[in-house]
Coordinates of C-alpha atoms in Angstrom, one line a residue:
X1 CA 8.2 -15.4 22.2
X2 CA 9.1 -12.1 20.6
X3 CA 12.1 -9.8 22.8
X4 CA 10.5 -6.3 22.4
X5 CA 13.8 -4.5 23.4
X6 CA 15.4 -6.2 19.8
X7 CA 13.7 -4.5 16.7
X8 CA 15.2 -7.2 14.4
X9 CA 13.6 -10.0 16.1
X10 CA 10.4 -8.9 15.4
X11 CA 10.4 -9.1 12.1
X12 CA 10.6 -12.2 9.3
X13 CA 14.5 -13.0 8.8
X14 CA 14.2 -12.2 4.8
X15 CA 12.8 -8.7 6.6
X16 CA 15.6 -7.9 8.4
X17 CA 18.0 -6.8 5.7
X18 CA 15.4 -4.9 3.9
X19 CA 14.7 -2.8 6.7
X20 CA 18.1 -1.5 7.2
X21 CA 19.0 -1.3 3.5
X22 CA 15.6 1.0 2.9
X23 CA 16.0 2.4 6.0
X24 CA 12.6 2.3 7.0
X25 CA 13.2 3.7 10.4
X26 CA 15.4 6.8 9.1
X27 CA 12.8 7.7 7.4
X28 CA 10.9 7.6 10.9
X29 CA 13.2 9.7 12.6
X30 CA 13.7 12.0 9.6
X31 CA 9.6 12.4 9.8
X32 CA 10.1 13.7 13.5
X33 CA 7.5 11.3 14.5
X34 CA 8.4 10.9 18.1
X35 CA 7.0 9.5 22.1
X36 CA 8.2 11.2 24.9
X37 CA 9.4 8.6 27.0
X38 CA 9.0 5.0 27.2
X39 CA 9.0 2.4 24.0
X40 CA 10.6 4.1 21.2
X41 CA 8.5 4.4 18.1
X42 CA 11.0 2.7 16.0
X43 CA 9.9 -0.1 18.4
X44 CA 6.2 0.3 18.4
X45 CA 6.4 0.5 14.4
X46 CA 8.2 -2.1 13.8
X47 CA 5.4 -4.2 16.3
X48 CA 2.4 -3.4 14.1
X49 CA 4.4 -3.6 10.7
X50 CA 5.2 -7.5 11.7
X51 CA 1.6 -8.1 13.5
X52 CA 0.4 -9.3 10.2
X53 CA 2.9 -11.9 9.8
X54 CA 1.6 -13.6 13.0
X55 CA -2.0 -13.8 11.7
X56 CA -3.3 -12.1 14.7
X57 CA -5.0 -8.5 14.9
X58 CA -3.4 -5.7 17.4
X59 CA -6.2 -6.8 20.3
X60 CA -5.5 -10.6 19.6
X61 CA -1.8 -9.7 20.6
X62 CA -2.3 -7.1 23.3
X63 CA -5.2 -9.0 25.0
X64 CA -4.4 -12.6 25.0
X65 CA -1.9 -15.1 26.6
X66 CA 1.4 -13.7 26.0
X67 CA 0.1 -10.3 26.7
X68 CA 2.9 -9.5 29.5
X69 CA 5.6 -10.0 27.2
X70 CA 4.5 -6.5 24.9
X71 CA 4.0 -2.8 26.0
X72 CA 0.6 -2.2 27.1
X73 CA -2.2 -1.3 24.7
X74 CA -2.5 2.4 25.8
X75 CA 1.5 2.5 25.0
X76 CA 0.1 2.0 21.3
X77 CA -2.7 3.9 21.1
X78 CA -1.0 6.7 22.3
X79 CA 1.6 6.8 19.5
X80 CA -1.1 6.0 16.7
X81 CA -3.6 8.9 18.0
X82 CA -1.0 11.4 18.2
X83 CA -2.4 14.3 16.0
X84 CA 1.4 15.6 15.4
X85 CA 2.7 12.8 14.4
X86 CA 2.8 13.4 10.3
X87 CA 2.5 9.9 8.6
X88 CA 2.0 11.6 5.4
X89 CA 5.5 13.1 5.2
X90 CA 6.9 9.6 6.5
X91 CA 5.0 8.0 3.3
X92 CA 6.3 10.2 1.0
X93 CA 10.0 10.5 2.2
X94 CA 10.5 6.6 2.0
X95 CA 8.2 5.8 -0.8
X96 CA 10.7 8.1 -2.9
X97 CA 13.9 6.7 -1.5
X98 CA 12.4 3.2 -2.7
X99 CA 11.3 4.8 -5.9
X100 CA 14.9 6.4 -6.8
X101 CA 16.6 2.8 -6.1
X102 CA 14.1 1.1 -8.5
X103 CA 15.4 3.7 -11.4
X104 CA 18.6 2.8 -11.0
X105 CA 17.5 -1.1 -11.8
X106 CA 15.8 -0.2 -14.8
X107 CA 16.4 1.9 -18.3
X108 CA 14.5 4.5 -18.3
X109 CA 14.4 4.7 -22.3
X110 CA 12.6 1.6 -22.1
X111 CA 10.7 1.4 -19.2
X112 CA 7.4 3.2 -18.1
X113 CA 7.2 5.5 -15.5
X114 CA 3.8 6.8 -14.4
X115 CA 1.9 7.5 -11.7
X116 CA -1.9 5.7 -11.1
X117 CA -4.5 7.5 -9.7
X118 CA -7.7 5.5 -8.2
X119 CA -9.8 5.5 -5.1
X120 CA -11.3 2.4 -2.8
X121 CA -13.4 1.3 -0.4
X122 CA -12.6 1.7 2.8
X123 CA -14.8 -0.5 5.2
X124 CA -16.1 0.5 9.0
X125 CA -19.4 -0.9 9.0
X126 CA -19.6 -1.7 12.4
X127 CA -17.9 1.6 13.5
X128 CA -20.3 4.2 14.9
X129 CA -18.1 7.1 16.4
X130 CA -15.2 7.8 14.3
X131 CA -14.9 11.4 13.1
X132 CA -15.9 11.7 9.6
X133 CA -17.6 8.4 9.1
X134 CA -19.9 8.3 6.1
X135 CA -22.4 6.6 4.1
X136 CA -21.4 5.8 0.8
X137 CA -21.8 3.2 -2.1
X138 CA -19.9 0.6 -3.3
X139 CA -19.9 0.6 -7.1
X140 CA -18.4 -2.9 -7.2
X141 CA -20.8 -4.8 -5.4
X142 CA -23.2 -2.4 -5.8
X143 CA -24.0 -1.8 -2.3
X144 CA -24.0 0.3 0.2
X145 CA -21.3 0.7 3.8
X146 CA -19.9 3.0 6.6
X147 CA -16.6 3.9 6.2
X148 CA -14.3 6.4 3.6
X149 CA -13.1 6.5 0.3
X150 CA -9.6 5.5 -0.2
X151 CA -7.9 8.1 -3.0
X152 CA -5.1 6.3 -3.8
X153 CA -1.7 7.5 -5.6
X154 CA 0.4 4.9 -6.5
X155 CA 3.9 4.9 -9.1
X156 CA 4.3 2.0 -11.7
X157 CA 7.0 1.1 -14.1
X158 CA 5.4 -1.6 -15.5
X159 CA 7.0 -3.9 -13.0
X160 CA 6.6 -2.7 -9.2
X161 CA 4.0 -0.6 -7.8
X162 CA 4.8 1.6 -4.9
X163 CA 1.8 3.8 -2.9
X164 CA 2.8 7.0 -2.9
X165 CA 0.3 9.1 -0.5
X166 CA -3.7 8.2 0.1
X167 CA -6.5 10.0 1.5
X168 CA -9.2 8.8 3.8
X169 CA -12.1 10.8 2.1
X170 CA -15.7 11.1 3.5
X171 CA -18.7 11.9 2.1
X172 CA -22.3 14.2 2.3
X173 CA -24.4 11.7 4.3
X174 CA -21.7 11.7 7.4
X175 CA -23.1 9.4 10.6
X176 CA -20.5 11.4 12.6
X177 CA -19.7 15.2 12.3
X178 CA -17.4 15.1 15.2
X179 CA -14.4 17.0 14.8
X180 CA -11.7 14.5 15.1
X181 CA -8.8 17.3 16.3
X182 CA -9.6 20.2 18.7
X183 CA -6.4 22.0 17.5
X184 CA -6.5 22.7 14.0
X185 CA -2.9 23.3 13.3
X186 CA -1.9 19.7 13.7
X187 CA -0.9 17.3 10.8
X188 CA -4.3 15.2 12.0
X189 CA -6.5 18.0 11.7
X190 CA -5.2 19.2 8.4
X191 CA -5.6 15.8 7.2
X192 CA -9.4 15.5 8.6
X193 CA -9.9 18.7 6.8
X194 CA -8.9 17.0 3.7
X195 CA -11.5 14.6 4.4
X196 CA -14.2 16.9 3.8
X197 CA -13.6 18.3 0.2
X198 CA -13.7 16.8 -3.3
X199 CA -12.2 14.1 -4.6
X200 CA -10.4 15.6 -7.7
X201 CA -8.9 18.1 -5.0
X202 CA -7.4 16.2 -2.8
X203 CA -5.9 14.1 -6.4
X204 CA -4.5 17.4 -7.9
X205 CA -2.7 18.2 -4.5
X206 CA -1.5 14.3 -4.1
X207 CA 0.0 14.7 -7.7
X208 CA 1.5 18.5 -7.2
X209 CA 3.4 16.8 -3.6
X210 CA 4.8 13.5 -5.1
X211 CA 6.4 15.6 -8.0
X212 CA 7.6 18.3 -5.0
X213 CA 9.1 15.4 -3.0
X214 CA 11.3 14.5 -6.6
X215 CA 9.0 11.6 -8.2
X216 CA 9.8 11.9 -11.7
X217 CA 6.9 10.5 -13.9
X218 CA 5.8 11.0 -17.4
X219 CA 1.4 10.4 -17.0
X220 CA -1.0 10.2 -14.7
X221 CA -3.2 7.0 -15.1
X222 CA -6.5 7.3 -14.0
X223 CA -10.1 5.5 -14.4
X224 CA -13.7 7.2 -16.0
X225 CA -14.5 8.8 -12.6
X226 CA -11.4 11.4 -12.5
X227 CA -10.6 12.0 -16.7
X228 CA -12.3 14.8 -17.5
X229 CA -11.0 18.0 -19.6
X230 CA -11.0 20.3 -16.3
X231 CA -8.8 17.3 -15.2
X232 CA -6.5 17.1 -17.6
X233 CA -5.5 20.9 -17.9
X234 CA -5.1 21.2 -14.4
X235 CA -2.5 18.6 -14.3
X236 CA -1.4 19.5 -17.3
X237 CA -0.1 22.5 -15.8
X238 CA 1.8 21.1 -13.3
X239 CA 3.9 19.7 -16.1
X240 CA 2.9 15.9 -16.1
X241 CA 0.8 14.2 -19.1
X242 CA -2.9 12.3 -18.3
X243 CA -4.2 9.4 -19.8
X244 CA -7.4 7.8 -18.6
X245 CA -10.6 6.3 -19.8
X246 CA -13.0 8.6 -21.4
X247 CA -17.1 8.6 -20.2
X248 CA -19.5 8.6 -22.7
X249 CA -21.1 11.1 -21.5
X250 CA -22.6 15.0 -22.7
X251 CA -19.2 16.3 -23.2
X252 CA -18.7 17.4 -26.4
X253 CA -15.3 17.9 -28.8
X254 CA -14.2 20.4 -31.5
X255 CA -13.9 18.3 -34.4
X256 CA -13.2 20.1 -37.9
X257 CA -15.1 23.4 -36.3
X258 CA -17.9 21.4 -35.3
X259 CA -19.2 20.5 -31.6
X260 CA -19.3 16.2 -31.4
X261 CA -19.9 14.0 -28.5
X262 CA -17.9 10.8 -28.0
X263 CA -20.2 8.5 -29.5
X264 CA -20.4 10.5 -32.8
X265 CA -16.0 11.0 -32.8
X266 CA -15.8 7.5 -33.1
X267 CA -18.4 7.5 -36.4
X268 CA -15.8 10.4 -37.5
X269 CA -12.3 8.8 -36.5
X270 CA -9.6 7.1 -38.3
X271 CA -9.8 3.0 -38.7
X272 CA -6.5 1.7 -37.7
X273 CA -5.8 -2.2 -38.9
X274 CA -4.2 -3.6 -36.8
X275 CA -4.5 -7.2 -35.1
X276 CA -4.3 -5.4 -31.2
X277 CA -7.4 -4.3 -29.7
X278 CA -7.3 -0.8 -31.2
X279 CA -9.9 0.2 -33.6
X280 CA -9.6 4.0 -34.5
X281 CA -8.1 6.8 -33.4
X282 CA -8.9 11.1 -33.6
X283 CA -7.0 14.6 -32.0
X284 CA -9.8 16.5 -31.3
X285 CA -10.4 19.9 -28.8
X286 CA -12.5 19.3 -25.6
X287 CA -14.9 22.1 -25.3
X288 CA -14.7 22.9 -22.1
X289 CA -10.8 22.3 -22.0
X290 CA -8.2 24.8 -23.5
X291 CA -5.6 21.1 -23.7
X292 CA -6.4 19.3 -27.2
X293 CA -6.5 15.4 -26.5
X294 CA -5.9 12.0 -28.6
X295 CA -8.6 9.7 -28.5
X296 CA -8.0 5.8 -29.0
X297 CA -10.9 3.8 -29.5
X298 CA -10.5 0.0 -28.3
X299 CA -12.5 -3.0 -28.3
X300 CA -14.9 -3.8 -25.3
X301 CA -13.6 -7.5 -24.3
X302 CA -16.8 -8.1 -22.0
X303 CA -18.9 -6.7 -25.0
X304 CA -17.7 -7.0 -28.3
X305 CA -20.4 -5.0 -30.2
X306 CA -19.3 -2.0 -27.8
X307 CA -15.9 0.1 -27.7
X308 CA -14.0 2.0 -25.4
X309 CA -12.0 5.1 -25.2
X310 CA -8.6 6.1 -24.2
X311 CA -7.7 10.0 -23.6
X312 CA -4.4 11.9 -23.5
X313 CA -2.9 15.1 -23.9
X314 CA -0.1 13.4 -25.0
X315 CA -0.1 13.5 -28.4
X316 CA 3.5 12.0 -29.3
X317 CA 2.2 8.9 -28.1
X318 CA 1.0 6.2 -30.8
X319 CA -2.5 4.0 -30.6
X320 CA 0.1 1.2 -29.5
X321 CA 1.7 3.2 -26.7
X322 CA -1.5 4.4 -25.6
X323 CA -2.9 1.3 -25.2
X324 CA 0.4 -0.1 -23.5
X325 CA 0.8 2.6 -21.2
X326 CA -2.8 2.4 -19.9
X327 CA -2.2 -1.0 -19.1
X328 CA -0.2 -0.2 -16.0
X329 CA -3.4 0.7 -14.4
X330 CA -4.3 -2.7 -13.3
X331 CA -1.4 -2.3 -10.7
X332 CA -3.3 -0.4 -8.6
X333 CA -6.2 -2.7 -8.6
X334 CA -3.8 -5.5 -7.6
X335 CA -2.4 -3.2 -4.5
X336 CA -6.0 -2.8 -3.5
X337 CA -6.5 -6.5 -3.6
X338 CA -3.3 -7.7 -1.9
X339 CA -3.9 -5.0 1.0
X340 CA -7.3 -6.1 1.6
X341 CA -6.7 -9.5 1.2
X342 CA -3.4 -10.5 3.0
X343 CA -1.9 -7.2 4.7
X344 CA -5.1 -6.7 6.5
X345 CA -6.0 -2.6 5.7
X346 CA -9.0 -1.5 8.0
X347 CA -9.3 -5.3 9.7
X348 CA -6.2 -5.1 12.1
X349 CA -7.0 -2.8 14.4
X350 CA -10.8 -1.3 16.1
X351 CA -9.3 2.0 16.8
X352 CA -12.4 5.1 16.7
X353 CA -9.6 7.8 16.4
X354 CA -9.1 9.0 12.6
X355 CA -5.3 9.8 13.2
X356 CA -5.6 6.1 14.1
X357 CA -6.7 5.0 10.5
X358 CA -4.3 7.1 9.2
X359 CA -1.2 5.5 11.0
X360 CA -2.7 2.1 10.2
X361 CA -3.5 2.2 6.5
X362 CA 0.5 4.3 6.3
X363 CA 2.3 0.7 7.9
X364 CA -0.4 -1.1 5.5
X365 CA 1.4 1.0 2.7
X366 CA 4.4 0.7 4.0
X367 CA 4.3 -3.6 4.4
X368 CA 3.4 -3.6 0.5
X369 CA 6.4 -1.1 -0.7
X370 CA 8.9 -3.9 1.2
X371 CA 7.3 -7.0 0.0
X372 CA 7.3 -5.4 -3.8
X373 CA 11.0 -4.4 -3.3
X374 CA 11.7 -7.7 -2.0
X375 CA 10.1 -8.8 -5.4
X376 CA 12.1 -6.8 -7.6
X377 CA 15.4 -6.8 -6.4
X378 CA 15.1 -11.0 -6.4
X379 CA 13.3 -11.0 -9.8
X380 CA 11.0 -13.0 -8.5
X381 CA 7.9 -14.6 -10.6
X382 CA 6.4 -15.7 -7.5
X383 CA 2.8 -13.2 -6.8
X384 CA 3.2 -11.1 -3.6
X385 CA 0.3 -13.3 -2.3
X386 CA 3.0 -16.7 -2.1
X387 CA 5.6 -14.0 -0.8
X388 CA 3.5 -12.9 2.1
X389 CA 2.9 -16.4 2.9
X390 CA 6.3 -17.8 3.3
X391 CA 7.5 -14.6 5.2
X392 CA 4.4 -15.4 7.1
X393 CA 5.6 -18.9 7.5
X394 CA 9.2 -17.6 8.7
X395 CA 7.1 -15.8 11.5
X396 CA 5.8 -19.2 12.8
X397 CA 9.2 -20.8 12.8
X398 CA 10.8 -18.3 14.4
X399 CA 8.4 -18.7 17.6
X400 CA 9.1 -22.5 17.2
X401 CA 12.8 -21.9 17.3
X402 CA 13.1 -20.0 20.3
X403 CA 10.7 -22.1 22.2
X404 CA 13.7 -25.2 21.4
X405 CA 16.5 -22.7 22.8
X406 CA 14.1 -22.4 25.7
X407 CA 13.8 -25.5 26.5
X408 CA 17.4 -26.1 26.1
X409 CA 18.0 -23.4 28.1
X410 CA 15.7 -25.0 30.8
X411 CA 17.4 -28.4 30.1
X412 CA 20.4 -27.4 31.0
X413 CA 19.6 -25.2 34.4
X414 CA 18.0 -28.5 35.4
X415 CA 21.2 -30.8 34.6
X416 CA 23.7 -28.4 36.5
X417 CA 21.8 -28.3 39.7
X418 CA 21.4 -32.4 39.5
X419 CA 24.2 -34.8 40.6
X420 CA 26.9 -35.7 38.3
X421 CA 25.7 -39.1 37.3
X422 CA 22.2 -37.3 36.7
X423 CA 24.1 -34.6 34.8
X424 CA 25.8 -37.0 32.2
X425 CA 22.4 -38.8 31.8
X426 CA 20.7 -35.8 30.8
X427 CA 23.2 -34.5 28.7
X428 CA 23.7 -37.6 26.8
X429 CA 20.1 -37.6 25.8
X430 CA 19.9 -34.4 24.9
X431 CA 23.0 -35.2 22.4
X432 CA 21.5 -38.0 21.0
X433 CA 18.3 -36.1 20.8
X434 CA 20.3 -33.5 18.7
X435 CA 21.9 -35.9 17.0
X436 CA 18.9 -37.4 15.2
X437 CA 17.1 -34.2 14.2
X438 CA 17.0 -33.4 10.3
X439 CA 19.3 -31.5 9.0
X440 CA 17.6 -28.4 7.5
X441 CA 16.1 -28.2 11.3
X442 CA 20.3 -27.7 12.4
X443 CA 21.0 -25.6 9.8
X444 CA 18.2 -23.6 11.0
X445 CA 19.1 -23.6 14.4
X446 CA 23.1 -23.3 14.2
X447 CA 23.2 -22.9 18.3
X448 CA 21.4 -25.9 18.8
X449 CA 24.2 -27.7 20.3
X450 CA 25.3 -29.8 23.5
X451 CA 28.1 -28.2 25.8
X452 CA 29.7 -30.5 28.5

């Protein structure tokens, strides 16, 4: 049993400190996101932030036995469709207090900071009349769903990964044009708007806001689909370095006053021996760039007869730093994974309102930035996967704890309204009862006791 009218006791005990020492819900209340009577939305929040500690989806919980104990389902809905509501600036407010606090445990002469750019899939397939729903393609499975692209901005140092802002994207074969707003100056419209244009848009604005709202980073880390040489001048003039994989592709390069494409650079570049994967290296000038770029050739683990390439306008960097740097990358690809996988994006609720999604994938976000914090301040080597479980875990004895003080509670109305020799029976049992429970079970429960 879970008391709505406490925030704390919804949440996993190891959660409870975190939440007030990121403040989580300042942020909320700095955002302006707001109800007009009823449940708070500090309270409503804080519900679907620990619904996926319980294992259970938002209709599990709002539709099945212990329904009357929460606020209705219509109490949520309502908080979650509101087109003013602006998760975006809630996202980027508290993902850069979380952000500043990690720079302070680290030195930043030695550590990375950069920002990762990527996109995912975001699944509705059995959705029909959400605004904005699309048919797209899965490049990993090689398949096609219903749903959105997720563009994804993330910052890394190596160690943590924090999501910074997303987009739900949708695409040219749309199975729903419906508008999702009728009034286009809310935060929901804008953000449907967004929906519609090009990916490397929306990326270039994502980057320009997180370095507005005071995320300091030295790259942008991104895959073959966004480095391009349009790509990296534009965020090259917003003051921030790019380094991605390069496509081999019909771009072509100034090399010694002479147009070559990538496959013939790396006939032309340097050898570098070395026992690391790096093979060559060249500074060349894209032609259709005005930025001149290093180019690191590596070898292709999955083929070794084939070779890939790393691109930067950084050109302080060495091979090795290159190569080190782009590394980071993977940690978006593990965010993606663990959201999926354990924190439940696009699985936890059945909403058909795009403000809906939004508000849903931003407490997805938000669940991951406390479970990597959690990580980092404990220097913990466990994965986040064994960290959501044992929170999860805490969850389930909670609900086991409070059904013991119930009982007691129960218990005890029971012996006071019986007769004295009744009375001492009961309570006797019950001590010895206590008495012969283990110990890390009264340690949990430090009220557990007998009073006469």
């Amino acid at each position: 049993m879970i008391h709505l009218k406490n925030i704390k006791n919804q949440l996993p005990n190891e959660m409870n400190a975190i939440f007030s020492e990121l403040n989580v819900l300042k942020c909320l209340r700095q955002t302006s996101i707001c109800k007009q009577k009823g449940y708070s939305p500090a309270i409503i929040f804080t519900f679907l932030f620990s619904l996926v500690f319980k294992g259970k989806t938002l209709n599990q919980v709002l539709s099945g036995r212990e329904a009357d104990q929460y606020m209705k389902k219509d109490t949520v809905y309502r908080l979650m469709n509101d087109p003013h509501n602006n998760w975006r600036s809630f996202l980027l407010r508290f993902s850069a207090s979380v952000i500043e606090k990690i720079h302070r445990l680290t030195d930043p002469s030695t550590h990375l900071r950069t920002l990762v750019l990527d996109d995912s899939t975001f699944y509705r397939n059995r959705s029909q009349k959400v605004p904005g729903l699309a048919r797209l393609w899965d490049h990993a499975l090689q398949k096609g769903y219903k749903g959105y692209r997720m563009l994804t901005l993330g910052f890394s140092d190596g160690y943590s990964f924090i999501p910074i802002d997303f987009g739900l994207l949708s695409g040219k074969n749309q199975v729903n044009q419906k508008q999702a707003e009728s009034d286009q100056r809310t935060s929901g419209a804008k953000r449907f708007k967004e929906a519609q244009r090009s990916m490397p848009d929306v990326a270039i604005e994502m980057v320009q806001r997180a370095l507005d709202q005071g995320v300091y980073a030295s790259h942008v880390l991104m895959d073959k689909w966004f480095t391009s040489p349009k790509m990296i001048d534009r965020l090259h003039d917003l003051g921030i370095h790019t380094l991605g994989m390069a496509k081999n592709g019909k771009t072509q390069y100034f090399y010694q006053r002479r147009l070559y494409k990538l496959s013939k650079l790396y006939q032309k570049s340097i050898k570098e021996y070395c026992q690391e994967a790096i093979i060559s290296s060249i500074i060349v000038q894209p032609s259709s760039g005005k930025t001149p770029v290093k180019i690191v050739f590596v070898k292709n683990r999955n083929n070794q007869s084939a070779w890939l390439a790393l691109m930067t306008d950084d050109l302080t960097l060495s091979s090795q730093e290159i190569v080190k740097t782009y590394s980071v990358r993977w940690d978006i690809e593990t965010f993606f994974k663990v959201s999926k996988s354990l924190l439940h994006l696009s699985q936890e609720t059945q909403t058909r309102n795009y403000q809906a999604l939004i508000c849903h994938t931003t407490i997805v976000f938000t669940r991951y930035i406390l479970l990597s914090w959690q990580q980092r301040c404990a220097n913990d080597e466990r994965t986040l996967g064994g960290l959501f479980y044992e929170l999860a875990d805490q969850i389930k004895e909670l609900d086991w704890s409070v059904a013991l003080l119930e009982l007691m509670d129960i218990l005890q109305a029971v012996s006071e309204k019986a007769s004295h020799k009744l009375q001492d029976f009961i309570e006797s049992q019950l001590q010895l009862w206590i008495d012969t429970l283990p110990n890390y079970i009264k340690a949990y429960l430090p009220n557990l006791v007998c009073e006469t």
